[in-house]
Amino acid sequence: MAKRLLVMGAGGHGRAVADLAAECGWTVAGFTDRVTGASILGRDEDLTALAAAGAMDAAVVGVGNAALDRRAALFQLLKASGIVVATLVHPRAVLSRSCRLGEGVVVFAGGVLGSSVEVGDNAVVYSGVIAEHDCRIGAHAYLSPGVVLCGGVTIEAGAFLGARATVLPNLTVGKEAEVAAGAVVISDVPAGEMVMGVPARPRGGR
Ligand SMILES: CC(C)(COP(=O)(O)OP(=O)(O)OC[C@H]1O[C@@H](n2cnc3c(N)ncnc32)[C@H](O)[C@@H]1OP(=O)(O)O)[C@@H](O)C(=O)NCCC(=O)NCCS
């Protein structure tokens, strides 16, 4: 029998994660969220009680870029609950055998992770992302559809990269930095900074 997965967050990203889970062979038991609804089993804080009631076999964070700042806290809540954390890789993603994934990572269809790539806990690798050899993607980082990381790039914890952003080789995008959709990063991005454009410049610094 397929194992039952609970997804924390019932918004657009949460539903995308639920679809991914189904492709990976899970049965989606339901969601936790702040709002109520047909398939919402409770609030995030109810996780431990839901597990005690046998509602699921594992759980995963499904909150996306609408609430990036909550993703790490939800993961900590999940870890503290003792529930198994699922890692989801779409059957049509392509991962090098030397690539390493942390707990709770989600890799959507068409993701390509090259040789020796390391992906930290709870990171999101959306459809069509390419991370070439030796990239390090930190915990809770969020790579939107079509992001391209050239070889040796470091994405620090909690950083956000918008759709089709590109990062040139061996650069670092700092902790909780944001890279706008379509930007081409040609130099290191300091922690917490937002950059945009081609070449990418700090917001307001054009
Ligand atoms: C960078 C981003 C977060 C900024 O959002 P925001 O704070 O709402 O910014 P605004 O839309 O108010 O735009 C602010 C300025 O930045 C510019 N700008 C916004 N996004 C830009 C982009 N991707 N590239 C270049 N310039 C951009 C705007 O034109 C505007 O310029 P102005 O001040 O000269 O008028 C957003 O535009 C973005 O790129 N988000 C990524 C979305 C995405 O990829 N989601 C994937 C989810 S799966």
Coordinates of N, CA and C and ligand atoms in Angstrom, one line a residue:
M1 N 0.8 -1.2 0.0 CA 0.0 0.0 0.0 C 0.9 1.3 0.0
A2 N 0.5 2.2 -0.8 CA 1.3 3.5 -0.9 C 1.3 4.2 0.5
K3 N 2.4 4.7 0.8 CA 2.5 5.4 2.1 C 1.9 6.8 2.0
R4 N 1.4 7.3 3.1 CA 0.6 8.5 3.2 C 1.5 9.7 3.6
L5 N 1.4 10.7 2.8 CA 2.2 11.9 3.0 C 1.3 13.1 3.4
L6 N 1.7 13.9 4.4 CA 1.1 15.1 4.7 C 1.9 16.3 4.2
V7 N 1.3 17.3 3.5 CA 2.0 18.4 3.0 C 1.6 19.6 3.8
M8 N 2.7 20.3 4.3 CA 2.5 21.5 5.2 C 2.3 22.7 4.3
G9 N 1.1 23.2 4.1 CA 0.8 24.3 3.2 C 0.0 23.9 2.0
A10 N -1.2 24.5 1.9 CA -2.2 24.1 0.9 C -2.3 25.1 -0.2
G11 N -1.3 26.0 -0.4 CA -1.4 27.0 -1.5 C -0.9 26.3 -2.8
G12 N -0.5 27.2 -3.7 CA -0.1 26.7 -5.0 C 1.1 25.8 -5.0
H13 N 2.1 26.2 -4.2 CA 3.3 25.4 -4.1 C 3.0 24.0 -3.4
G14 N 2.2 24.1 -2.4 CA 1.8 22.9 -1.6 C 1.1 21.9 -2.5
R15 N 0.2 22.4 -3.4 CA -0.5 21.5 -4.3 C 0.4 21.0 -5.4
A16 N 1.4 21.8 -5.8 CA 2.4 21.3 -6.7 C 3.2 20.1 -6.0
V17 N 3.6 20.3 -4.8 CA 4.3 19.3 -4.0 C 3.4 18.0 -3.9
A18 N 2.1 18.2 -3.7 CA 1.2 17.1 -3.6 C 1.2 16.3 -4.9
D19 N 1.2 17.0 -6.0 CA 1.2 16.3 -7.4 C 2.5 15.6 -7.5
L20 N 3.6 16.2 -7.1 CA 4.9 15.6 -7.2 C 5.0 14.3 -6.4
A21 N 4.4 14.4 -5.2 CA 4.4 13.2 -4.3 C 3.6 12.1 -4.9
A22 N 2.5 12.4 -5.6 CA 1.7 11.3 -6.2 C 2.6 10.7 -7.3
E23 N 3.3 11.5 -8.1 CA 4.2 11.0 -9.1 C 5.3 10.1 -8.6
C24 N 5.6 10.3 -7.3 CA 6.7 9.6 -6.6 C 6.1 8.3 -5.9
G25 N 4.8 8.1 -6.0 CA 4.2 6.9 -5.5 C 3.5 7.1 -4.1
W26 N 3.5 8.3 -3.6 CA 2.8 8.5 -2.3 C 1.3 8.7 -2.5
T27 N 0.6 8.4 -1.4 CA -0.8 8.8 -1.3 C -0.8 10.1 -0.5
V28 N -1.4 11.2 -1.0 CA -1.5 12.4 -0.2 C -2.6 12.3 0.8
A29 N -2.2 12.3 2.1 CA -3.2 12.2 3.1 C -4.0 13.5 3.3
G30 N -3.3 14.6 3.0 CA -4.0 15.9 3.2 C -2.9 17.0 3.5
F31 N -3.4 18.1 3.9 CA -2.5 19.3 4.1 C -2.7 19.9 5.5
T32 N -1.7 20.6 6.0 CA -2.0 21.5 7.1 C -1.9 22.9 6.6
D33 N -2.6 23.8 7.2 CA -2.6 25.2 6.8 C -3.3 26.1 7.8
R34 N -3.1 27.4 7.6 CA -3.8 28.3 8.6 C -5.3 28.4 8.3
V35 N -5.7 28.1 7.1 CA -7.1 28.2 6.7 C -7.7 26.8 6.8
T36 N -9.0 26.7 6.7 CA -9.7 25.4 6.7 C -10.1 25.0 5.3
G37 N -10.4 23.8 5.1 CA -10.8 23.3 3.8 C -11.0 21.8 3.8
A38 N -11.5 21.3 2.6 CA -11.9 19.9 2.6 C -10.7 19.0 2.9
S39 N -9.5 19.2 2.3 CA -8.4 18.3 2.5 C -7.4 18.8 3.5
I40 N -7.8 19.8 4.3 CA -6.9 20.4 5.3 C -7.2 19.7 6.6
L41 N -6.2 19.0 7.1 CA -6.4 18.2 8.3 C -6.3 19.0 9.6
G42 N -5.6 20.1 9.6 CA -5.4 20.9 10.8 C -4.4 22.0 10.5
R43 N -4.0 22.7 11.6 CA -3.0 23.7 11.4 C -1.6 23.1 11.6
D44 N -0.6 23.8 11.2 CA 0.8 23.3 11.2 C 1.1 22.8 12.6
E45 N 0.7 23.6 13.6 CA 0.9 23.3 15.0 C 0.3 21.9 15.5
D46 N -0.6 21.4 14.7 CA -1.3 20.2 15.0 C -0.6 18.9 14.6
L47 N 0.6 19.2 14.0 CA 1.4 18.1 13.3 C 1.5 16.9 14.2
T48 N 2.0 17.1 15.5 CA 2.3 16.0 16.4 C 1.1 15.2 16.7
A49 N 0.0 15.9 16.9 CA -1.3 15.3 17.2 C -1.8 14.5 16.0
L50 N -1.6 15.0 14.9 CA -2.1 14.3 13.6 C -1.3 13.0 13.5
A51 N 0.0 13.1 13.8 CA 0.9 11.9 13.7 C 0.5 10.9 14.7
A52 N 0.2 11.3 15.9 CA -0.2 10.4 17.0 C -1.5 9.7 16.6
A53 N -2.4 10.4 15.9 CA -3.6 9.9 15.4 C -3.5 9.0 14.2
G54 N -2.3 8.8 13.7 CA -2.0 7.9 12.6 C -2.4 8.5 11.3
A55 N -2.4 9.8 11.2 CA -3.0 10.4 9.9 C -2.0 10.3 8.7
M56 N -0.7 10.1 9.0 CA 0.3 10.0 7.9 C 1.5 9.2 8.3
D57 N 2.3 8.9 7.3 CA 3.5 8.1 7.5 C 4.7 9.1 7.4
A58 N 4.6 10.2 6.8 CA 5.7 11.2 6.6 C 5.1 12.5 6.2
A59 N 5.9 13.5 6.3 CA 5.4 14.9 5.9 C 6.5 15.7 5.2
V60 N 6.1 16.8 4.6 CA 7.1 17.6 3.8 C 6.6 19.0 3.8
V61 N 7.5 20.0 3.8 CA 7.1 21.4 3.7 C 6.6 21.7 2.3
G62 N 5.4 22.4 2.3 CA 4.8 22.8 1.0 C 4.5 24.2 0.9
V63 N 5.2 25.0 1.7 CA 5.0 26.5 1.6 C 6.1 27.0 0.7
G64 N 5.7 27.8 -0.3 CA 6.6 28.3 -1.3 C 7.0 29.7 -1.2
N65 N 7.2 30.4 -2.3 CA 7.8 31.7 -2.2 C 6.9 32.8 -1.7
A66 N 5.6 32.5 -1.6 CA 4.7 33.5 -1.0 C 5.0 33.7 0.5
A67 N 5.7 32.8 1.1 CA 6.0 32.9 2.6 C 7.4 32.3 2.8
L68 N 8.4 32.8 2.1 CA 9.7 32.2 2.2 C 10.3 32.1 3.6
D69 N 9.9 33.2 4.3 CA 10.5 33.3 5.7 C 9.9 32.3 6.6
R70 N 8.9 31.6 6.3 CA 8.3 30.6 7.1 C 8.8 29.2 6.8
R71 N 9.5 29.0 5.7 CA 9.9 27.7 5.3 C 10.9 27.0 6.3
A72 N 11.9 27.7 6.8 CA 12.8 27.1 7.7 C 12.1 26.8 9.0
A73 N 11.2 27.7 9.5 CA 10.5 27.4 10.8 C 9.6 26.2 10.7
L74 N 9.0 26.1 9.5 CA 8.1 24.9 9.4 C 8.9 23.6 9.3
F75 N 10.1 23.7 8.7 CA 10.9 22.5 8.7 C 11.4 22.1 10.1
Q76 N 11.7 23.1 10.9 CA 12.2 22.9 12.3 C 11.0 22.2 13.1
L77 N 9.8 22.8 12.8 CA 8.6 22.2 13.5 C 8.4 20.7 13.1
L78 N 8.6 20.4 11.9 CA 8.5 19.1 11.4 C 9.5 18.2 12.0
K79 N 10.8 18.6 12.0 CA 11.9 17.8 12.6 C 11.6 17.6 14.1
A80 N 11.1 18.6 14.8 CA 10.9 18.5 16.2 C 9.7 17.5 16.5
S81 N 8.8 17.3 15.6 CA 7.7 16.4 15.8 C 8.1 15.0 15.7
G82 N 9.3 14.7 15.2 CA 9.7 13.3 15.1 C 9.2 12.6 13.9
I83 N 8.3 13.2 13.1 CA 7.7 12.6 11.9 C 8.8 12.4 10.9
V84 N 8.7 11.3 10.1 CA 9.6 11.1 9.0 C 9.5 12.2 8.0
V85 N 10.6 12.8 7.5 CA 10.6 13.9 6.5 C 10.8 13.2 5.2
A86 N 9.9 13.5 4.3 CA 10.0 12.9 2.9 C 10.9 13.7 2.0
T87 N 11.7 13.1 1.2 CA 12.4 13.7 0.1 C 11.8 13.3 -1.2
L88 N 11.4 14.2 -2.1 CA 10.7 13.9 -3.3 C 11.5 14.2 -4.5
V89 N 11.7 13.2 -5.4 CA 12.4 13.5 -6.7 C 11.5 12.9 -7.8
H90 N 11.1 13.8 -8.7 CA 10.3 13.4 -9.8 C 11.0 12.3 -10.6
P91 N 10.2 11.3 -11.1 CA 10.8 10.2 -11.8 C 11.5 10.7 -13.1
R92 N 11.1 11.9 -13.6 CA 11.8 12.4 -14.8 C 12.7 13.6 -14.5
A93 N 13.2 13.6 -13.3 CA 14.4 14.5 -13.0 C 15.6 13.6 -13.3
V94 N 16.8 14.3 -13.5 CA 18.0 13.6 -13.8 C 19.1 14.0 -12.8
L95 N 19.4 13.0 -12.0 CA 20.4 13.3 -10.9 C 21.7 12.4 -11.1
S96 N 22.8 13.1 -11.0 CA 24.1 12.4 -11.0 C 24.1 11.4 -9.8
R97 N 24.8 10.3 -10.0 CA 24.9 9.3 -8.9 C 25.7 9.9 -7.8
S98 N 26.5 10.9 -8.0 CA 27.3 11.5 -7.0 C 26.6 12.7 -6.3
C99 N 25.4 13.0 -6.7 CA 24.7 14.1 -6.1 C 24.1 13.7 -4.8
R100 N 24.1 14.6 -3.8 CA 23.6 14.3 -2.5 C 22.4 15.3 -2.1
L101 N 21.3 14.7 -1.6 CA 20.1 15.5 -1.2 C 19.9 15.4 0.3
G102 N 19.6 16.5 0.9 CA 19.2 16.5 2.3 C 17.8 16.1 2.5
E103 N 17.3 16.1 3.8 CA 16.0 15.7 4.1 C 15.0 16.8 3.6
G104 N 13.8 16.3 3.1 CA 12.8 17.3 2.7 C 13.0 18.0 1.5
V105 N 14.0 17.7 0.7 CA 14.3 18.3 -0.6 C 13.2 17.9 -1.6
V106 N 12.7 18.8 -2.4 CA 11.8 18.4 -3.5 C 12.4 18.8 -4.8
V107 N 12.5 17.9 -5.7 CA 13.0 18.1 -7.1 C 11.9 17.8 -8.1
F108 N 11.5 18.8 -8.8 CA 10.4 18.7 -9.8 C 10.9 18.1 -11.1
A109 N 9.9 17.9 -12.0 CA 10.2 17.3 -13.3 C 11.2 18.1 -14.1
G110 N 12.1 17.4 -14.7 CA 13.1 18.1 -15.6 C 14.2 18.7 -14.9
G111 N 14.3 18.6 -13.5 CA 15.5 19.1 -12.8 C 16.7 18.3 -13.2
V112 N 17.8 18.9 -13.3 CA 19.1 18.2 -13.6 C 20.1 18.6 -12.6
L113 N 20.6 17.7 -11.9 CA 21.6 18.0 -10.8 C 22.9 17.2 -11.2
G114 N 23.9 17.9 -11.4 CA 25.1 17.3 -11.9 C 26.0 16.7 -10.9
S115 N 27.2 16.3 -11.4 CA 28.2 15.6 -10.5 C 28.5 16.3 -9.2
S116 N 28.4 15.6 -8.1 CA 28.8 16.1 -6.8 C 28.0 17.3 -6.3
V117 N 26.9 17.5 -6.9 CA 26.0 18.6 -6.4 C 25.5 18.2 -5.0
E118 N 25.5 19.2 -4.1 CA 24.9 18.9 -2.7 C 23.7 19.8 -2.5
V119 N 22.6 19.3 -2.1 CA 21.4 20.1 -1.8 C 21.0 19.9 -0.4
G120 N 20.9 21.1 0.3 CA 20.7 21.0 1.8 C 19.2 20.8 2.1
D121 N 18.9 20.5 3.3 CA 17.6 20.1 3.8 C 16.5 21.1 3.3
N122 N 15.4 20.6 2.9 CA 14.2 21.5 2.7 C 14.4 22.4 1.5
A123 N 15.4 22.2 0.7 CA 15.5 23.1 -0.5 C 14.5 22.7 -1.6
V124 N 14.2 23.7 -2.4 CA 13.2 23.5 -3.5 C 14.0 23.6 -4.8
V125 N 13.9 22.6 -5.7 CA 14.5 22.6 -7.0 C 13.3 22.4 -8.0
Y126 N 12.9 23.5 -8.6 CA 11.7 23.5 -9.4 C 12.0 22.9 -10.8
S127 N 10.9 22.9 -11.6 CA 10.9 22.2 -12.9 C 12.0 22.9 -13.8
G128 N 12.8 22.0 -14.4 CA 13.8 22.5 -15.4 C 15.0 23.2 -14.8
V129 N 15.2 23.2 -13.5 CA 16.4 23.7 -13.0 C 17.6 22.9 -13.4
I130 N 18.7 23.6 -13.8 CA 20.0 22.9 -14.0 C 21.0 23.4 -13.0
A131 N 21.5 22.5 -12.2 CA 22.6 22.8 -11.3 C 23.8 21.9 -11.7
E132 N 24.8 22.5 -12.3 CA 25.9 21.8 -12.8 C 26.9 21.3 -11.7
H133 N 28.0 20.6 -12.2 CA 28.9 19.9 -11.2 C 29.3 20.8 -10.1
D134 N 29.4 20.2 -8.9 CA 30.0 20.8 -7.7 C 29.2 22.0 -7.1
C135 N 28.0 22.2 -7.5 CA 27.2 23.3 -6.9 C 26.8 22.8 -5.5
R136 N 26.7 23.8 -4.6 CA 26.2 23.6 -3.2 C 25.0 24.4 -3.0
I137 N 23.9 23.8 -2.7 CA 22.6 24.5 -2.6 C 22.2 24.4 -1.1
G138 N 22.2 25.5 -0.4 CA 22.0 25.5 1.0 C 20.6 25.1 1.5
A139 N 20.4 24.8 2.7 CA 19.1 24.5 3.3 C 18.1 25.6 3.1
H140 N 16.9 25.1 2.8 CA 15.7 26.0 2.6 C 15.8 27.0 1.4
A141 N 16.9 26.8 0.6 CA 17.0 27.6 -0.6 C 15.9 27.3 -1.6
Y142 N 15.5 28.2 -2.5 CA 14.4 28.1 -3.4 C 14.8 28.4 -4.8
L143 N 14.9 27.4 -5.7 CA 15.3 27.6 -7.1 C 14.0 27.5 -7.9
S144 N 13.6 28.6 -8.5 CA 12.4 28.7 -9.3 C 12.6 28.0 -10.7
P145 N 11.5 27.8 -11.4 CA 11.6 27.1 -12.7 C 12.7 27.7 -13.6
G146 N 13.5 26.8 -14.2 CA 14.5 27.1 -15.2 C 15.7 27.8 -14.7
V147 N 15.9 27.9 -13.4 CA 17.2 28.5 -12.9 C 18.4 27.6 -13.4
V148 N 19.5 28.3 -13.8 CA 20.7 27.7 -14.2 C 21.8 28.1 -13.3
L149 N 22.4 27.1 -12.7 CA 23.6 27.3 -11.9 C 24.8 26.7 -12.6
C150 N 25.8 27.5 -13.1 CA 27.0 26.9 -13.7 C 27.8 26.2 -12.6
G151 N 28.8 25.5 -13.1 CA 29.6 24.7 -12.1 C 30.2 25.4 -10.9
G152 N 30.2 24.8 -9.8 CA 30.9 25.3 -8.6 C 30.2 26.5 -7.9
V153 N 28.9 26.7 -8.2 CA 28.2 27.8 -7.6 C 27.7 27.4 -6.2
T154 N 27.7 28.4 -5.3 CA 27.2 28.1 -3.9 C 26.0 29.0 -3.7
I155 N 24.9 28.4 -3.3 CA 23.7 29.1 -3.0 C 23.5 28.9 -1.5
E156 N 23.6 30.0 -0.7 CA 23.6 29.8 0.7 C 22.1 29.7 1.2
A157 N 22.0 29.3 2.5 CA 20.7 28.9 3.1 C 19.7 30.0 2.9
G158 N 18.5 29.6 2.5 CA 17.3 30.5 2.4 C 17.3 31.4 1.3
A159 N 18.3 31.3 0.4 CA 18.3 32.2 -0.8 C 17.2 31.9 -1.7
F160 N 16.7 32.9 -2.5 CA 15.6 32.7 -3.5 C 16.1 33.1 -4.8
L161 N 15.9 32.3 -5.8 CA 16.3 32.6 -7.2 C 15.0 32.5 -8.1
G162 N 14.7 33.6 -8.7 CA 13.5 33.7 -9.5 C 13.7 32.9 -10.8
A163 N 12.5 32.7 -11.5 CA 12.5 31.9 -12.7 C 13.6 32.4 -13.8
R164 N 14.3 31.4 -14.3 CA 15.3 31.6 -15.3 C 16.5 32.4 -14.9
A165 N 16.7 32.7 -13.7 CA 17.9 33.3 -13.2 C 19.1 32.4 -13.5
T166 N 20.2 33.0 -13.9 CA 21.4 32.3 -14.2 C 22.6 32.8 -13.3
V167 N 23.4 31.9 -12.8 CA 24.5 32.2 -12.0 C 25.8 31.7 -12.6
L168 N 26.7 32.6 -12.9 CA 28.0 32.1 -13.6 C 28.9 31.3 -12.6
P169 N 29.9 30.6 -13.2 CA 30.6 29.6 -12.4 C 31.3 30.2 -11.1
N170 N 31.3 29.3 -10.1 CA 32.0 29.5 -8.9 C 31.6 30.7 -8.1
L171 N 30.5 31.3 -8.4 CA 30.0 32.5 -7.6 C 29.2 32.0 -6.4
T172 N 28.9 32.9 -5.4 CA 28.1 32.7 -4.3 C 27.0 33.6 -4.2
V173 N 25.8 33.1 -4.0 CA 24.6 33.9 -3.7 C 24.4 33.7 -2.2
G174 N 24.5 34.8 -1.4 CA 24.5 34.7 0.0 C 23.2 34.4 0.7
K175 N 23.3 34.1 2.0 CA 22.2 33.7 2.8 C 21.0 34.6 2.6
E176 N 19.9 34.1 2.3 CA 18.6 34.8 2.2 C 18.6 35.9 1.2
A177 N 19.6 35.9 0.3 CA 19.6 36.9 -0.8 C 18.5 36.5 -1.8
E178 N 18.1 37.5 -2.6 CA 17.1 37.2 -3.6 C 17.6 37.6 -5.0
V179 N 17.4 36.8 -6.0 CA 17.8 37.0 -7.4 C 16.5 37.1 -8.2
A180 N 16.3 38.2 -8.9 CA 15.0 38.4 -9.6 C 15.0 37.4 -10.8
A181 N 13.8 37.2 -11.2 CA 13.5 36.4 -12.4 C 14.4 36.9 -13.6
G182 N 15.0 36.1 -14.3 CA 15.7 36.5 -15.5 C 17.1 37.1 -15.3
A183 N 17.5 37.3 -14.1 CA 18.8 38.0 -13.8 C 19.9 37.1 -14.2
V184 N 21.1 37.7 -14.6 CA 22.3 37.0 -14.8 C 23.3 37.4 -13.8
V185 N 23.7 36.6 -12.9 CA 24.5 36.9 -11.8 C 26.0 36.8 -12.2
I186 N 26.8 37.9 -12.2 CA 28.2 37.8 -12.7 C 29.2 38.1 -11.6
S187 N 28.7 38.4 -10.4 CA 29.6 38.5 -9.2 C 28.8 38.1 -8.0
D188 N 29.5 37.8 -6.9 CA 28.9 37.3 -5.7 C 27.8 38.2 -5.2
V189 N 26.7 37.6 -4.7 CA 25.6 38.4 -4.1 C 25.7 38.4 -2.6
P190 N 25.9 39.5 -1.9 CA 26.0 39.5 -0.5 C 24.7 38.9 0.2
A191 N 24.8 38.4 1.4 CA 23.7 37.9 2.1 C 22.6 39.0 2.2
G192 N 21.4 38.6 2.1 CA 20.2 39.5 2.3 C 20.0 40.5 1.1
E193 N 20.8 40.5 0.1 CA 20.7 41.5 -0.9 C 19.7 41.0 -2.0
M194 N 19.0 42.0 -2.7 CA 18.2 41.6 -3.8 C 18.9 42.2 -5.1
V195 N 19.1 41.3 -6.1 CA 19.7 41.8 -7.3 C 18.8 41.5 -8.5
M196 N 18.9 42.3 -9.6 CA 18.0 42.0 -10.7 C 18.7 42.5 -12.0
G197 N 18.3 42.0 -13.1 CA 18.8 42.5 -14.4 C 19.9 41.7 -15.0
V198 N 20.3 42.2 -16.2 CA 21.4 41.5 -16.9 C 22.4 42.6 -17.3
P199 N 23.6 42.6 -16.7 CA 24.0 41.8 -15.6 C 23.3 42.2 -14.3
A200 N 23.2 41.3 -13.3 CA 22.5 41.6 -12.1 C 23.1 42.7 -11.3
R201 N 22.3 43.6 -10.9 CA 22.8 44.7 -10.0 C 21.9 44.8 -8.8
P202 N 22.4 45.4 -7.7 CA 21.5 45.5 -6.5 C 20.2 46.3 -6.9
R203 N 19.1 46.0 -6.3 CA 17.9 46.7 -6.5 C 18.1 48.2 -6.2
G204 N 17.7 49.0 -7.2 CA 17.8 50.5 -7.0 C 19.2 50.9 -7.4
G205 N 20.1 50.0 -7.8 CA 21.5 50.4 -8.1 C 21.7 50.4 -9.6
R206 N 20.7 50.5 -10.4 CA 20.9 50.5 -11.8 C 21.4 51.9 -12.3
Ligands
LIG1 C1 12.5 40.5 -7.9 C2 11.1 40.5 -7.5 C3 10.9 39.6 -6.3 C4 10.7 41.9 -7.2 O1 9.3 42.0 -6.9 P1 8.7 43.3 -6.3 O2 9.4 43.7 -5.0 O3 7.2 43.1 -6.2 O4 9.1 44.4 -7.4 P2 8.2 45.3 -8.3 O5 7.4 44.5 -9.2 O6 7.6 46.3 -7.4 O7 9.3 46.1 -9.2 C5 10.3 46.9 -8.6 C6 11.2 47.4 -9.7 O8 12.0 46.3 -10.1 C7 11.8 46.0 -11.5 N1 11.8 44.5 -11.6 C8 11.0 43.7 -11.0 N2 11.3 42.4 -11.3 C9 12.3 42.5 -12.2 C10 13.1 41.5 -12.9 N3 12.8 40.2 -12.7 N4 14.1 41.9 -13.7 C11 14.4 43.2 -13.8 N5 13.7 44.2 -13.2 C12 12.7 43.8 -12.4 C13 10.5 46.7 -11.9 O9 10.5 47.0 -13.2 C14 10.5 47.9 -11.0 O10 11.4 48.8 -11.6 P3 11.1 50.4 -11.3 O11 11.4 50.7 -9.9 O12 12.2 51.1 -12.2 O13 9.7 50.7 -11.7 C15 10.2 40.0 -8.6 O14 10.0 40.9 -9.7 C16 10.7 38.6 -9.2 O15 11.5 38.6 -10.1 N6 10.1 37.6 -8.6 C17 10.4 36.2 -9.1 C18 9.1 35.5 -9.4 C19 9.4 34.1 -9.7 O16 10.3 33.7 -10.5 N7 8.6 33.2 -9.2 C20 8.7 31.8 -9.4 C21 7.8 31.1 -8.4 S1 7.7 29.3 -8.8

